[in-house]
Amino acid sequence: MPNDPNRNGLLDPGDLIAVFSDRTDADRNGYVDDIAGWDFFQDDNDPADATRFGHGSGEMRWSAAEANNGEGDAGDCPRCMLIPIRAADSFIGEVDDFAQGAVYAVDRGASVIQEALGTLDNSTFAMRALDYAWRRGVVVSASAADENSRHHNVPGTNNHALYVHAVRYDGENVRNSTTFLNFNNCTNYGAQLVLSVAG
């Protein structure tokens, strides 16, 4: 494919990074060449997941994929602008990496932070990062996790996060279903849930 500087077969943020990185922090924000977001897991300027379908890049595609470009289905918000941020290698991550990513997003003008993340820990920093987003009018949509359990999934169960789980149709397919509000067993449940979305 022509115009594919990172040679991965796609036109993506990695191409911008390959072309425009000059190893300087020209905007003096503390992040060298953060042309297309930041990776708080590996502390570099390439936030792409290392796996073919990671929770970050996969969720990003589902959320904001363009229509009519030959790359598959349109996302829920195909005209939305994105700031790619990586906070973990998979679904389970370190809560302070999430917190750094949240502060980074707020400081760069994000109006929504969407995370598909669960952490084994919690911290004052993470709670303050959510407070910081809330005080600036930034919605943090947080995953209820994927364990078919009612345990509390951090950071989603912290204050000022919109804790979300998934519902789906109840049959083998749409045509022979009786409801679209069936619990999706690849998600968690419990009293702290604020919102259910189609999964």
Short mmCIF file of C-alpha atoms in Angstrom, two decimals:
data_model
loop_
_atom_site.label_atom_id
_atom_site.label_comp_id
_atom_site.label_asym_id
_atom_site.label_seq_id
_atom_site.Cartn_x
_atom_site.Cartn_y
_atom_site.Cartn_z
CA MET A 1 0.00 0.00 0.00
CA PRO A 2 1.47 3.38 -0.94
CA ASN A 3 1.64 6.01 1.79
CA ASP A 4 1.96 3.39 4.53
CA PRO A 5 5.20 4.43 6.28
CA ASN A 6 4.87 1.95 9.15
CA ARG A 7 4.15 -0.88 6.65
CA ASN A 8 1.30 -2.53 8.50
CA GLY A 9 -1.14 -2.46 5.57
CA LEU A 10 -3.35 0.27 7.07
CA LEU A 11 -3.48 4.03 7.03
CA ASP A 12 -3.43 4.68 10.76
CA PRO A 13 -1.96 6.89 13.49
CA GLY A 14 1.25 4.85 13.28
CA ASP A 15 1.87 6.41 9.86
CA LEU A 16 1.65 9.91 11.37
CA ILE A 17 4.09 8.87 14.08
CA ALA A 18 6.51 7.44 11.51
CA VAL A 19 6.44 10.56 9.32
CA PHE A 20 6.34 13.38 11.87
CA SER A 21 8.32 12.16 14.89
CA ASP A 22 11.47 14.21 15.39
CA ARG A 23 12.34 13.03 18.94
CA THR A 24 11.57 16.41 20.49
CA ASP A 25 8.91 17.70 22.84
CA ALA A 26 8.13 20.67 20.59
CA ASP A 27 4.95 21.65 22.45
CA ARG A 28 6.70 21.23 25.85
CA ASN A 29 3.87 19.21 27.36
CA GLY A 30 6.18 16.54 28.77
CA TYR A 31 5.46 13.94 26.07
CA VAL A 32 7.92 13.56 23.20
CA ASP A 33 6.19 13.42 19.79
CA ASP A 34 2.68 12.73 21.14
CA ILE A 35 1.35 13.22 17.63
CA ALA A 36 -1.33 10.53 17.98
CA GLY A 37 -1.88 10.18 21.71
CA TRP A 38 0.29 8.42 24.28
CA ASP A 39 1.03 4.94 25.61
CA PHE A 40 1.08 5.08 29.42
CA PHE A 41 1.73 1.32 29.61
CA GLN A 42 5.07 1.47 27.75
CA ASP A 43 5.65 5.22 28.10
CA ASP A 44 6.07 6.05 24.42
CA ASN A 45 4.23 7.87 21.64
CA ASP A 46 2.66 4.78 19.99
CA PRO A 47 -0.63 3.95 21.77
CA ALA A 48 -1.55 1.09 19.41
CA ASP A 49 -2.29 -2.27 21.01
CA ALA A 50 0.34 -4.94 20.53
CA THR A 51 -2.38 -7.56 19.92
CA ARG A 52 -4.54 -7.84 16.81
CA PHE A 53 -7.71 -6.97 18.73
CA GLY A 54 -6.92 -5.20 21.94
CA HIS A 55 -9.45 -3.66 24.27
CA GLY A 56 -8.15 -0.21 23.31
CA SER A 57 -7.90 -0.30 19.53
CA GLY A 58 -10.88 -2.64 19.18
CA GLU A 59 -13.13 -0.46 21.32
CA MET A 60 -11.88 2.60 19.46
CA ARG A 61 -12.92 1.01 16.16
CA TRP A 62 -16.35 0.10 17.48
CA SER A 63 -16.79 3.62 18.78
CA ALA A 64 -15.60 5.81 15.95
CA ALA A 65 -14.88 3.83 12.78
CA GLU A 66 -15.68 5.82 9.64
CA ALA A 67 -18.37 4.72 7.23
CA ASN A 68 -17.91 3.93 3.52
CA ASN A 69 -14.16 3.41 3.62
CA GLY A 70 -14.06 -0.31 2.88
CA GLU A 71 -12.76 -1.19 6.37
CA GLY A 72 -15.91 -2.74 7.87
CA ASP A 73 -18.84 -1.43 9.91
CA ALA A 74 -19.26 2.15 11.03
CA GLY A 75 -18.72 2.93 14.68
CA ASP A 76 -21.34 4.37 17.02
CA CYS A 77 -19.92 7.87 16.48
CA PRO A 78 -18.17 7.81 13.08
CA ARG A 79 -17.53 11.57 13.03
CA CYS A 80 -15.98 11.73 16.49
CA MET A 81 -12.37 12.84 16.86
CA LEU A 82 -10.19 10.54 18.96
CA ILE A 83 -7.15 10.81 21.19
CA PRO A 84 -5.72 7.27 21.31
CA ILE A 85 -4.41 6.43 24.78
CA ARG A 86 -3.06 3.07 25.90
CA ALA A 87 -3.15 2.25 29.60
CA ALA A 88 -2.65 -1.53 29.63
CA ASP A 89 -1.60 -4.53 27.59
CA SER A 90 -5.02 -6.18 27.90
CA PHE A 91 -8.22 -5.66 29.87
CA ILE A 92 -6.45 -5.81 33.24
CA GLY A 93 -4.10 -2.93 33.95
CA GLU A 94 -2.50 -0.72 36.56
CA VAL A 95 -4.92 1.94 37.84
CA ASP A 96 -2.31 4.71 37.90
CA ASP A 97 -1.64 4.21 34.17
CA PHE A 98 -5.38 4.75 33.63
CA ALA A 99 -5.24 7.86 35.86
CA GLN A 100 -2.36 9.34 33.88
CA GLY A 101 -4.26 8.68 30.66
CA ALA A 102 -7.40 10.32 32.03
CA VAL A 103 -5.55 13.47 33.07
CA TYR A 104 -3.78 13.55 29.69
CA ALA A 105 -7.13 13.30 27.86
CA VAL A 106 -8.77 16.02 29.95
CA ASP A 107 -5.79 18.35 29.46
CA ARG A 108 -6.01 17.84 25.69
CA GLY A 109 -9.68 18.80 25.49
CA ALA A 110 -11.49 15.46 25.48
CA SER A 111 -15.19 15.64 26.27
CA VAL A 112 -15.61 11.88 26.83
CA ILE A 113 -13.21 9.24 28.11
CA GLN A 114 -14.19 5.69 27.22
CA GLU A 115 -12.32 2.88 28.91
CA ALA A 116 -12.54 -0.88 28.55
CA LEU A 117 -10.45 -1.65 31.59
CA GLY A 118 -10.33 -3.33 34.94
CA THR A 119 -7.59 -3.03 37.52
CA LEU A 120 -6.54 -5.15 40.45
CA ASP A 121 -5.81 -2.05 42.47
CA ASN A 122 -7.19 1.38 43.23
CA SER A 123 -5.42 4.56 44.26
CA THR A 124 -6.04 8.05 45.48
CA PHE A 125 -4.51 9.28 42.21
CA ALA A 126 -7.12 7.37 40.17
CA MET A 127 -9.97 8.75 42.26
CA ARG A 128 -8.58 12.27 41.92
CA ALA A 129 -8.17 11.83 38.16
CA LEU A 130 -11.88 10.98 37.92
CA ASP A 131 -12.72 14.00 40.10
CA TYR A 132 -10.52 16.13 37.82
CA ALA A 133 -12.43 14.95 34.73
CA TRP A 134 -15.80 15.48 36.41
CA ARG A 135 -14.95 19.05 37.52
CA ARG A 136 -14.09 19.87 33.90
CA GLY A 137 -17.28 18.37 32.48
CA VAL A 138 -15.64 15.28 30.99
CA VAL A 139 -17.74 12.09 31.09
CA VAL A 140 -15.80 8.92 31.95
CA SER A 141 -17.65 5.89 30.57
CA ALA A 142 -16.27 2.89 32.47
CA SER A 143 -16.55 -0.83 31.82
CA ALA A 144 -18.30 -3.11 34.29
CA ALA A 145 -15.83 -5.86 33.26
CA ASP A 146 -16.25 -9.26 31.63
CA GLU A 147 -16.38 -11.87 34.39
CA ASN A 148 -20.16 -12.51 34.64
CA SER A 149 -19.92 -11.45 38.27
CA ARG A 150 -21.19 -8.75 40.59
CA HIS A 151 -17.77 -7.77 41.94
CA HIS A 152 -16.78 -4.12 41.80
CA ASN A 153 -14.61 -3.29 38.81
CA VAL A 154 -12.16 -0.44 39.37
CA PRO A 155 -11.89 2.27 38.09
CA GLY A 156 -15.55 2.07 37.04
CA THR A 157 -16.99 1.82 40.54
CA ASN A 158 -15.21 4.97 41.73
CA ASN A 159 -17.16 8.19 42.06
CA HIS A 160 -17.65 10.27 38.92
CA ALA A 161 -17.49 7.33 36.51
CA LEU A 162 -20.44 6.23 34.37
CA TYR A 163 -20.41 2.49 35.18
CA VAL A 164 -21.78 0.58 32.15
CA HIS A 165 -22.60 -3.05 31.36
CA ALA A 166 -24.00 -4.85 28.33
CA VAL A 167 -27.38 -6.28 27.36
CA ARG A 168 -28.25 -8.27 24.23
CA TYR A 169 -31.07 -10.17 22.53
CA ASP A 170 -32.06 -13.43 24.20
CA GLY A 171 -32.29 -15.86 21.27
CA GLU A 172 -29.90 -17.48 18.84
CA ASN A 173 -30.41 -14.51 16.52
CA VAL A 174 -32.42 -11.29 16.29
CA ARG A 175 -35.40 -12.87 14.50
CA ASN A 176 -36.21 -15.50 17.13
CA SER A 177 -35.60 -13.31 20.19
CA THR A 178 -38.19 -11.99 22.60
CA THR A 179 -36.17 -9.14 24.13
CA PHE A 180 -33.14 -6.97 23.55
CA LEU A 181 -32.72 -6.40 27.28
CA ASN A 182 -31.30 -9.82 28.15
CA PHE A 183 -28.23 -9.79 30.41
CA ASN A 184 -25.07 -10.34 28.38
CA ASN A 185 -23.08 -12.92 30.32
CA CYS A 186 -19.82 -11.38 29.10
CA THR A 187 -20.27 -8.47 31.48
CA ASN A 188 -20.78 -7.78 35.16
CA TYR A 189 -23.87 -6.69 37.03
CA GLY A 190 -24.74 -5.21 40.41
CA ALA A 191 -26.25 -2.27 42.21
CA GLN A 192 -23.64 0.26 41.10
CA LEU A 193 -24.44 0.01 37.38
CA VAL A 194 -25.65 3.28 35.93
CA LEU A 195 -26.31 2.32 32.31
CA SER A 196 -26.81 -0.68 30.05
CA VAL A 197 -25.80 -0.66 26.38
CA ALA A 198 -26.18 -3.12 23.52
CA GLY A 199 -23.37 -5.64 23.65
#
